[in-house]
Amino acid sequence: VTGVQTCALPILLAPSRDTFGIIRPYTEAYNLNERARGFTEWFKDSQVLDIVCPQNSRSGITSALDGVFKENPDLAGLFCVSSMAHQVADYLVKRDLKKRITLIGYDLVPENEDQLRSGKIDCLISQRPEEQGRLAIQEVYKEFVLQEPGGKAVPVPLDVFFKENLL
């Protein structure tokens, strides 16, 4: 769901272009793959690049993105499906690409929050991890203590942050 909901953001932030990249640190995480899948499905008529930075390190990001920008000079934006957006922001600034690239990240970790405040990240999505934990414990309690049937999906709100709405 969050991959689909994220799709409106590049349209708002980079409306005239249609090539976007999804950055994942690895391919084995179900939740990250689902974020990427939702984004890709929404933009099925556009070019969406799947960018895997397996080392989740600055050198891995630099190597991967150098190749991506060389092959795709018209890239309009990047969506980081994990908390590594601050590392990508540093790359974009270092390569003098930030002015033309929209960067959407995940997780309001301190490094991402700092980059959002400074304008290096355009938007961050947060899934309220504390609320997710509370809801998970509540569902376990309902199923095992109250003997209520489980297995249903539990909606979790998302927060979308721009530098203007950070407190």
mmCIF file with all atom_site columns, C-alpha atoms in Angstrom:
data_model
loop_
_atom_site.group_PDB
_atom_site.id
_atom_site.type_symbol
_atom_site.label_atom_id
_atom_site.label_alt_id
_atom_site.label_comp_id
_atom_site.label_asym_id
_atom_site.label_entity_id
_atom_site.label_seq_id
_atom_site.pdbx_PDB_ins_code
_atom_site.Cartn_x
_atom_site.Cartn_y
_atom_site.Cartn_z
_atom_site.occupancy
_atom_site.B_iso_or_equiv
_atom_site.pdbx_formal_charge
_atom_site.auth_seq_id
_atom_site.auth_comp_id
_atom_site.auth_asym_id
_atom_site.auth_atom_id
_atom_site.pdbx_PDB_model_num
ATOM 1   C CA . VAL A 1 1   ? 0.000   0.000   0.000   1.00 0.00 ? 1   VAL A CA 1
ATOM 2   C CA . THR A 1 2   ? 2.702   2.486   0.893   1.00 0.00 ? 2   THR A CA 1
ATOM 3   C CA . GLY A 1 3   ? 4.363   2.067   -2.495  1.00 0.00 ? 3   GLY A CA 1
ATOM 4   C CA . VAL A 1 4   ? 1.095   3.031   -4.182  1.00 0.00 ? 4   VAL A CA 1
ATOM 5   C CA . GLN A 1 5   ? 0.480   5.958   -1.818  1.00 0.00 ? 5   GLN A CA 1
ATOM 6   C CA . THR A 1 6   ? 3.996   7.174   -2.443  1.00 0.00 ? 6   THR A CA 1
ATOM 7   C CA . CYS A 1 7   ? 3.278   7.498   -6.147  1.00 0.00 ? 7   CYS A CA 1
ATOM 8   C CA . ALA A 1 8   ? 1.487   10.815  -5.873  1.00 0.00 ? 8   ALA A CA 1
ATOM 9   C CA . LEU A 1 9   ? 4.587   12.435  -4.431  1.00 0.00 ? 9   LEU A CA 1
ATOM 10  C CA . PRO A 1 10  ? 6.835   12.303  -7.533  1.00 0.00 ? 10  PRO A CA 1
ATOM 11  C CA . ILE A 1 11  ? 3.936   13.578  -9.630  1.00 0.00 ? 11  ILE A CA 1
ATOM 12  C CA . LEU A 1 12  ? 3.622   16.547  -7.278  1.00 0.00 ? 12  LEU A CA 1
ATOM 13  C CA . LEU A 1 13  ? 7.349   17.132  -6.977  1.00 0.00 ? 13  LEU A CA 1
ATOM 14  C CA . ALA A 1 14  ? 8.481   16.350  -10.567 1.00 0.00 ? 14  ALA A CA 1
ATOM 15  C CA . PRO A 1 15  ? 5.351   16.519  -12.747 1.00 0.00 ? 15  PRO A CA 1
ATOM 16  C CA . SER A 1 16  ? 6.940   16.968  -16.162 1.00 0.00 ? 16  SER A CA 1
ATOM 17  C CA . ARG A 1 17  ? 9.240   13.945  -16.200 1.00 0.00 ? 17  ARG A CA 1
ATOM 18  C CA . ASP A 1 18  ? 8.573   10.246  -16.298 1.00 0.00 ? 18  ASP A CA 1
ATOM 19  C CA . THR A 1 19  ? 11.745  8.353   -15.365 1.00 0.00 ? 19  THR A CA 1
ATOM 20  C CA . PHE A 1 20  ? 12.116  7.421   -11.716 1.00 0.00 ? 20  PHE A CA 1
ATOM 21  C CA . GLY A 1 21  ? 14.378  5.104   -9.786  1.00 0.00 ? 21  GLY A CA 1
ATOM 22  C CA . ILE A 1 22  ? 13.678  2.914   -6.795  1.00 0.00 ? 22  ILE A CA 1
ATOM 23  C CA . ILE A 1 23  ? 16.633  2.335   -4.488  1.00 0.00 ? 23  ILE A CA 1
ATOM 24  C CA . ARG A 1 24  ? 16.761  -0.785  -2.337  1.00 0.00 ? 24  ARG A CA 1
ATOM 25  C CA . PRO A 1 25  ? 19.698  -1.852  -0.156  1.00 0.00 ? 25  PRO A CA 1
ATOM 26  C CA . TYR A 1 26  ? 19.032  -5.535  -0.938  1.00 0.00 ? 26  TYR A CA 1
ATOM 27  C CA . THR A 1 27  ? 16.373  -7.699  -2.569  1.00 0.00 ? 27  THR A CA 1
ATOM 28  C CA . GLU A 1 28  ? 15.501  -10.120 0.243   1.00 0.00 ? 28  GLU A CA 1
ATOM 29  C CA . ALA A 1 29  ? 13.240  -7.937  2.421   1.00 0.00 ? 29  ALA A CA 1
ATOM 30  C CA . TYR A 1 30  ? 9.532   -8.502  1.769   1.00 0.00 ? 30  TYR A CA 1
ATOM 31  C CA . ASN A 1 31  ? 8.433   -5.095  3.098   1.00 0.00 ? 31  ASN A CA 1
ATOM 32  C CA . LEU A 1 32  ? 10.950  -3.197  0.971   1.00 0.00 ? 32  LEU A CA 1
ATOM 33  C CA . ASN A 1 33  ? 10.010  -5.240  -2.091  1.00 0.00 ? 33  ASN A CA 1
ATOM 34  C CA . GLU A 1 34  ? 6.341   -4.445  -1.520  1.00 0.00 ? 34  GLU A CA 1
ATOM 35  C CA . ARG A 1 35  ? 7.077   -0.722  -1.363  1.00 0.00 ? 35  ARG A CA 1
ATOM 36  C CA . ALA A 1 36  ? 9.006   -1.007  -4.620  1.00 0.00 ? 36  ALA A CA 1
ATOM 37  C CA . ARG A 1 37  ? 6.291   -3.147  -6.240  1.00 0.00 ? 37  ARG A CA 1
ATOM 38  C CA . GLY A 1 38  ? 3.521   -0.674  -5.411  1.00 0.00 ? 38  GLY A CA 1
ATOM 39  C CA . PHE A 1 39  ? 5.542   2.203   -6.810  1.00 0.00 ? 39  PHE A CA 1
ATOM 40  C CA . THR A 1 40  ? 6.404   0.275   -9.990  1.00 0.00 ? 40  THR A CA 1
ATOM 41  C CA . GLU A 1 41  ? 2.810   -0.846  -10.586 1.00 0.00 ? 41  GLU A CA 1
ATOM 42  C CA . TRP A 1 42  ? 1.495   2.692   -10.294 1.00 0.00 ? 42  TRP A CA 1
ATOM 43  C CA . PHE A 1 43  ? 4.050   3.961   -12.809 1.00 0.00 ? 43  PHE A CA 1
ATOM 44  C CA . LYS A 1 44  ? 3.648   1.057   -15.238 1.00 0.00 ? 44  LYS A CA 1
ATOM 45  C CA . ASP A 1 45  ? 3.459   3.493   -18.189 1.00 0.00 ? 45  ASP A CA 1
ATOM 46  C CA . SER A 1 46  ? 6.676   5.213   -17.142 1.00 0.00 ? 46  SER A CA 1
ATOM 47  C CA . GLN A 1 47  ? 10.209  3.992   -16.885 1.00 0.00 ? 47  GLN A CA 1
ATOM 48  C CA . VAL A 1 48  ? 10.970  2.862   -13.339 1.00 0.00 ? 48  VAL A CA 1
ATOM 49  C CA . LEU A 1 49  ? 14.502  1.723   -12.659 1.00 0.00 ? 49  LEU A CA 1
ATOM 50  C CA . ASP A 1 50  ? 15.200  -0.862  -9.967  1.00 0.00 ? 50  ASP A CA 1
ATOM 51  C CA . ILE A 1 51  ? 18.450  0.178   -8.321  1.00 0.00 ? 51  ILE A CA 1
ATOM 52  C CA . VAL A 1 52  ? 20.007  -2.201  -5.816  1.00 0.00 ? 52  VAL A CA 1
ATOM 53  C CA . CYS A 1 53  ? 22.842  -0.872  -3.693  1.00 0.00 ? 53  CYS A CA 1
ATOM 54  C CA . PRO A 1 54  ? 23.844  -4.177  -2.069  1.00 0.00 ? 54  PRO A CA 1
ATOM 55  C CA . GLN A 1 55  ? 26.454  -2.798  0.292   1.00 0.00 ? 55  GLN A CA 1
ATOM 56  C CA . ASN A 1 56  ? 24.189  -0.114  1.762   1.00 0.00 ? 56  ASN A CA 1
ATOM 57  C CA . SER A 1 57  ? 27.312  1.988   2.067   1.00 0.00 ? 57  SER A CA 1
ATOM 58  C CA . ARG A 1 58  ? 28.458  5.250   0.567   1.00 0.00 ? 58  ARG A CA 1
ATOM 59  C CA . SER A 1 59  ? 30.826  3.460   -1.821  1.00 0.00 ? 59  SER A CA 1
ATOM 60  C CA . GLY A 1 60  ? 28.063  1.056   -2.882  1.00 0.00 ? 60  GLY A CA 1
ATOM 61  C CA . ILE A 1 61  ? 25.655  3.921   -3.440  1.00 0.00 ? 61  ILE A CA 1
ATOM 62  C CA . THR A 1 62  ? 28.236  5.938   -5.366  1.00 0.00 ? 62  THR A CA 1
ATOM 63  C CA . SER A 1 63  ? 29.083  3.018   -7.631  1.00 0.00 ? 63  SER A CA 1
ATOM 64  C CA . ALA A 1 64  ? 25.447  2.093   -8.302  1.00 0.00 ? 64  ALA A CA 1
ATOM 65  C CA . LEU A 1 65  ? 24.229  5.646   -8.886  1.00 0.00 ? 65  LEU A CA 1
ATOM 66  C CA . ASP A 1 66  ? 27.179  6.653   -11.054 1.00 0.00 ? 66  ASP A CA 1
ATOM 67  C CA . GLY A 1 67  ? 26.151  3.850   -13.414 1.00 0.00 ? 67  GLY A CA 1
ATOM 68  C CA . VAL A 1 68  ? 22.458  4.736   -13.257 1.00 0.00 ? 68  VAL A CA 1
ATOM 69  C CA . PHE A 1 69  ? 23.004  8.418   -14.073 1.00 0.00 ? 69  PHE A CA 1
ATOM 70  C CA . LYS A 1 70  ? 25.427  7.576   -16.868 1.00 0.00 ? 70  LYS A CA 1
ATOM 71  C CA . GLU A 1 71  ? 22.830  5.320   -18.518 1.00 0.00 ? 71  GLU A CA 1
ATOM 72  C CA . ASN A 1 72  ? 19.780  7.479   -17.622 1.00 0.00 ? 72  ASN A CA 1
ATOM 73  C CA . PRO A 1 73  ? 20.613  11.183  -17.787 1.00 0.00 ? 73  PRO A CA 1
ATOM 74  C CA . ASP A 1 74  ? 16.887  12.089  -17.856 1.00 0.00 ? 74  ASP A CA 1
ATOM 75  C CA . LEU A 1 75  ? 16.169  10.565  -14.447 1.00 0.00 ? 75  LEU A CA 1
ATOM 76  C CA . ALA A 1 76  ? 13.642  12.787  -12.645 1.00 0.00 ? 76  ALA A CA 1
ATOM 77  C CA . GLY A 1 77  ? 13.518  11.344  -9.168  1.00 0.00 ? 77  GLY A CA 1
ATOM 78  C CA . LEU A 1 78  ? 14.517  8.643   -6.712  1.00 0.00 ? 78  LEU A CA 1
ATOM 79  C CA . PHE A 1 79  ? 12.468  6.781   -4.128  1.00 0.00 ? 79  PHE A CA 1
ATOM 80  C CA . CYS A 1 80  ? 14.470  5.125   -1.342  1.00 0.00 ? 80  CYS A CA 1
ATOM 81  C CA . VAL A 1 81  ? 12.412  2.305   0.135   1.00 0.00 ? 81  VAL A CA 1
ATOM 82  C CA . SER A 1 82  ? 14.568  2.137   3.273   1.00 0.00 ? 82  SER A CA 1
ATOM 83  C CA . SER A 1 83  ? 16.126  4.602   5.695   1.00 0.00 ? 83  SER A CA 1
ATOM 84  C CA . MET A 1 84  ? 19.172  5.228   3.484   1.00 0.00 ? 84  MET A CA 1
ATOM 85  C CA . ALA A 1 85  ? 17.840  8.396   1.809   1.00 0.00 ? 85  ALA A CA 1
ATOM 86  C CA . HIS A 1 86  ? 20.349  10.591  3.663   1.00 0.00 ? 86  HIS A CA 1
ATOM 87  C CA . GLN A 1 87  ? 23.187  8.698   1.989   1.00 0.00 ? 87  GLN A CA 1
ATOM 88  C CA . VAL A 1 88  ? 21.593  9.183   -1.427  1.00 0.00 ? 88  VAL A CA 1
ATOM 89  C CA . ALA A 1 89  ? 21.062  12.882  -0.637  1.00 0.00 ? 89  ALA A CA 1
ATOM 90  C CA . ASP A 1 90  ? 24.756  13.248  0.117   1.00 0.00 ? 90  ASP A CA 1
ATOM 91  C CA . TYR A 1 91  ? 25.570  11.621  -3.229  1.00 0.00 ? 91  TYR A CA 1
ATOM 92  C CA . LEU A 1 92  ? 23.219  13.940  -5.140  1.00 0.00 ? 92  LEU A CA 1
ATOM 93  C CA . VAL A 1 93  ? 24.686  17.044  -3.507  1.00 0.00 ? 93  VAL A CA 1
ATOM 94  C CA . LYS A 1 94  ? 28.268  15.863  -4.066  1.00 0.00 ? 94  LYS A CA 1
ATOM 95  C CA . ARG A 1 95  ? 27.546  15.216  -7.767  1.00 0.00 ? 95  ARG A CA 1
ATOM 96  C CA . ASP A 1 96  ? 25.623  18.523  -8.108  1.00 0.00 ? 96  ASP A CA 1
ATOM 97  C CA . LEU A 1 97  ? 22.451  16.642  -9.123  1.00 0.00 ? 97  LEU A CA 1
ATOM 98  C CA . LYS A 1 98  ? 20.066  17.611  -6.322  1.00 0.00 ? 98  LYS A CA 1
ATOM 99  C CA . LYS A 1 99  ? 18.594  20.636  -8.115  1.00 0.00 ? 99  LYS A CA 1
ATOM 100 C CA . ARG A 1 100 ? 17.069  18.424  -10.813 1.00 0.00 ? 100 ARG A CA 1
ATOM 101 C CA . ILE A 1 101 ? 16.348  15.213  -8.881  1.00 0.00 ? 101 ILE A CA 1
ATOM 102 C CA . THR A 1 102 ? 13.378  14.719  -6.567  1.00 0.00 ? 102 THR A CA 1
ATOM 103 C CA . LEU A 1 103 ? 14.321  12.535  -3.591  1.00 0.00 ? 103 LEU A CA 1
ATOM 104 C CA . ILE A 1 104 ? 11.690  10.747  -1.541  1.00 0.00 ? 104 ILE A CA 1
ATOM 105 C CA . GLY A 1 105 ? 12.832  8.712   1.439   1.00 0.00 ? 105 GLY A CA 1
ATOM 106 C CA . TYR A 1 106 ? 11.504  6.416   4.092   1.00 0.00 ? 106 TYR A CA 1
ATOM 107 C CA . ASP A 1 107 ? 11.772  6.584   7.855   1.00 0.00 ? 107 ASP A CA 1
ATOM 108 C CA . LEU A 1 108 ? 12.141  9.663   9.994   1.00 0.00 ? 108 LEU A CA 1
ATOM 109 C CA . VAL A 1 109 ? 15.530  8.641   11.399  1.00 0.00 ? 109 VAL A CA 1
ATOM 110 C CA . PRO A 1 110 ? 17.660  11.559  12.647  1.00 0.00 ? 110 PRO A CA 1
ATOM 111 C CA . GLU A 1 111 ? 19.963  11.572  9.597   1.00 0.00 ? 111 GLU A CA 1
ATOM 112 C CA . ASN A 1 112 ? 16.995  11.697  7.204   1.00 0.00 ? 112 ASN A CA 1
ATOM 113 C CA . GLU A 1 113 ? 15.282  14.375  9.277   1.00 0.00 ? 113 GLU A CA 1
ATOM 114 C CA . ASP A 1 114 ? 18.412  16.574  9.128   1.00 0.00 ? 114 ASP A CA 1
ATOM 115 C CA . GLN A 1 115 ? 18.609  16.176  5.343   1.00 0.00 ? 115 GLN A CA 1
ATOM 116 C CA . LEU A 1 116 ? 14.896  16.961  4.987   1.00 0.00 ? 116 LEU A CA 1
ATOM 117 C CA . ARG A 1 117 ? 15.280  20.145  7.048   1.00 0.00 ? 117 ARG A CA 1
ATOM 118 C CA . SER A 1 118 ? 18.199  21.241  4.871   1.00 0.00 ? 118 SER A CA 1
ATOM 119 C CA . GLY A 1 119 ? 16.306  20.572  1.618   1.00 0.00 ? 119 GLY A CA 1
ATOM 120 C CA . LYS A 1 120 ? 18.519  17.702  0.461   1.00 0.00 ? 120 LYS A CA 1
ATOM 121 C CA . ILE A 1 121 ? 15.567  15.288  0.799   1.00 0.00 ? 121 ILE A CA 1
ATOM 122 C CA . ASP A 1 122 ? 12.249  16.523  -0.627  1.00 0.00 ? 122 ASP A CA 1
ATOM 123 C CA . CYS A 1 123 ? 9.902   14.269  1.290   1.00 0.00 ? 123 CYS A CA 1
ATOM 124 C CA . LEU A 1 124 ? 9.953   11.524  3.923   1.00 0.00 ? 124 LEU A CA 1
ATOM 125 C CA . ILE A 1 125 ? 7.387   8.865   4.688   1.00 0.00 ? 125 ILE A CA 1
ATOM 126 C CA . SER A 1 126 ? 7.048   7.451   8.176   1.00 0.00 ? 126 SER A CA 1
ATOM 127 C CA . GLN A 1 127 ? 4.964   4.474   9.203   1.00 0.00 ? 127 GLN A CA 1
ATOM 128 C CA . ARG A 1 128 ? 4.894   5.311   12.909  1.00 0.00 ? 128 ARG A CA 1
ATOM 129 C CA . PRO A 1 129 ? 6.898   2.282   14.102  1.00 0.00 ? 129 PRO A CA 1
ATOM 130 C CA . GLU A 1 130 ? 5.783   2.713   17.712  1.00 0.00 ? 130 GLU A CA 1
ATOM 131 C CA . GLU A 1 131 ? 2.139   2.563   16.629  1.00 0.00 ? 131 GLU A CA 1
ATOM 132 C CA . GLN A 1 132 ? 2.850   -0.501  14.489  1.00 0.00 ? 132 GLN A CA 1
ATOM 133 C CA . GLY A 1 133 ? 4.383   -2.214  17.511  1.00 0.00 ? 133 GLY A CA 1
ATOM 134 C CA . ARG A 1 134 ? 1.424   -1.315  19.721  1.00 0.00 ? 134 ARG A CA 1
ATOM 135 C CA . LEU A 1 135 ? -1.060  -2.604  17.165  1.00 0.00 ? 135 LEU A CA 1
ATOM 136 C CA . ALA A 1 136 ? 0.889   -5.846  16.710  1.00 0.00 ? 136 ALA A CA 1
ATOM 137 C CA . ILE A 1 137 ? 0.882   -6.518  20.464  1.00 0.00 ? 137 ILE A CA 1
ATOM 138 C CA . GLN A 1 138 ? -2.811  -5.663  20.608  1.00 0.00 ? 138 GLN A CA 1
ATOM 139 C CA . GLU A 1 139 ? -3.567  -8.206  17.857  1.00 0.00 ? 139 GLU A CA 1
ATOM 140 C CA . VAL A 1 140 ? -1.510  -10.911 19.603  1.00 0.00 ? 140 VAL A CA 1
ATOM 141 C CA . TYR A 1 141 ? -3.397  -10.182 22.840  1.00 0.00 ? 141 TYR A CA 1
ATOM 142 C CA . LYS A 1 142 ? -6.757  -10.423 21.077  1.00 0.00 ? 142 LYS A CA 1
ATOM 143 C CA . GLU A 1 143 ? -5.904  -13.744 19.454  1.00 0.00 ? 143 GLU A CA 1
ATOM 144 C CA . PHE A 1 144 ? -4.156  -15.560 22.315  1.00 0.00 ? 144 PHE A CA 1
ATOM 145 C CA . VAL A 1 145 ? -5.738  -14.073 25.445  1.00 0.00 ? 145 VAL A CA 1
ATOM 146 C CA . LEU A 1 146 ? -9.220  -13.148 24.264  1.00 0.00 ? 146 LEU A CA 1
ATOM 147 C CA . GLN A 1 147 ? -9.338  -16.066 21.781  1.00 0.00 ? 147 GLN A CA 1
ATOM 148 C CA . GLU A 1 148 ? -10.642 -13.786 19.011  1.00 0.00 ? 148 GLU A CA 1
ATOM 149 C CA . PRO A 1 149 ? -9.948  -14.862 15.437  1.00 0.00 ? 149 PRO A CA 1
ATOM 150 C CA . GLY A 1 150 ? -6.913  -13.163 13.938  1.00 0.00 ? 150 GLY A CA 1
ATOM 151 C CA . GLY A 1 151 ? -5.348  -12.908 10.523  1.00 0.00 ? 151 GLY A CA 1
ATOM 152 C CA . LYS A 1 152 ? -7.005  -9.736  9.334   1.00 0.00 ? 152 LYS A CA 1
ATOM 153 C CA . ALA A 1 153 ? -5.112  -6.792  7.946   1.00 0.00 ? 153 ALA A CA 1
ATOM 154 C CA . VAL A 1 154 ? -4.686  -3.894  10.337  1.00 0.00 ? 154 VAL A CA 1
ATOM 155 C CA . PRO A 1 155 ? -4.455  -0.457  8.694   1.00 0.00 ? 155 PRO A CA 1
ATOM 156 C CA . VAL A 1 156 ? -1.578  1.694   9.864   1.00 0.00 ? 156 VAL A CA 1
ATOM 157 C CA . PRO A 1 157 ? -1.480  5.432   9.194   1.00 0.00 ? 157 PRO A CA 1
ATOM 158 C CA . LEU A 1 158 ? 1.377   7.011   7.287   1.00 0.00 ? 158 LEU A CA 1
ATOM 159 C CA . ASP A 1 159 ? 2.918   10.382  7.929   1.00 0.00 ? 159 ASP A CA 1
ATOM 160 C CA . VAL A 1 160 ? 4.254   12.354  4.986   1.00 0.00 ? 160 VAL A CA 1
ATOM 161 C CA . PHE A 1 161 ? 6.841   14.943  5.963   1.00 0.00 ? 161 PHE A CA 1
ATOM 162 C CA . PHE A 1 162 ? 8.127   17.924  4.064   1.00 0.00 ? 162 PHE A CA 1
ATOM 163 C CA . LYS A 1 163 ? 10.527  20.402  5.659   1.00 0.00 ? 163 LYS A CA 1
ATOM 164 C CA . GLU A 1 164 ? 7.577   22.765  6.133   1.00 0.00 ? 164 GLU A CA 1
ATOM 165 C CA . ASN A 1 165 ? 5.609   20.389  8.379   1.00 0.00 ? 165 ASN A CA 1
ATOM 166 C CA . LEU A 1 166 ? 8.387   19.103  10.631  1.00 0.00 ? 166 LEU A CA 1
ATOM 167 C CA . LEU A 1 167 ? 8.053   20.231  14.219  1.00 0.00 ? 167 LEU A CA 1
#
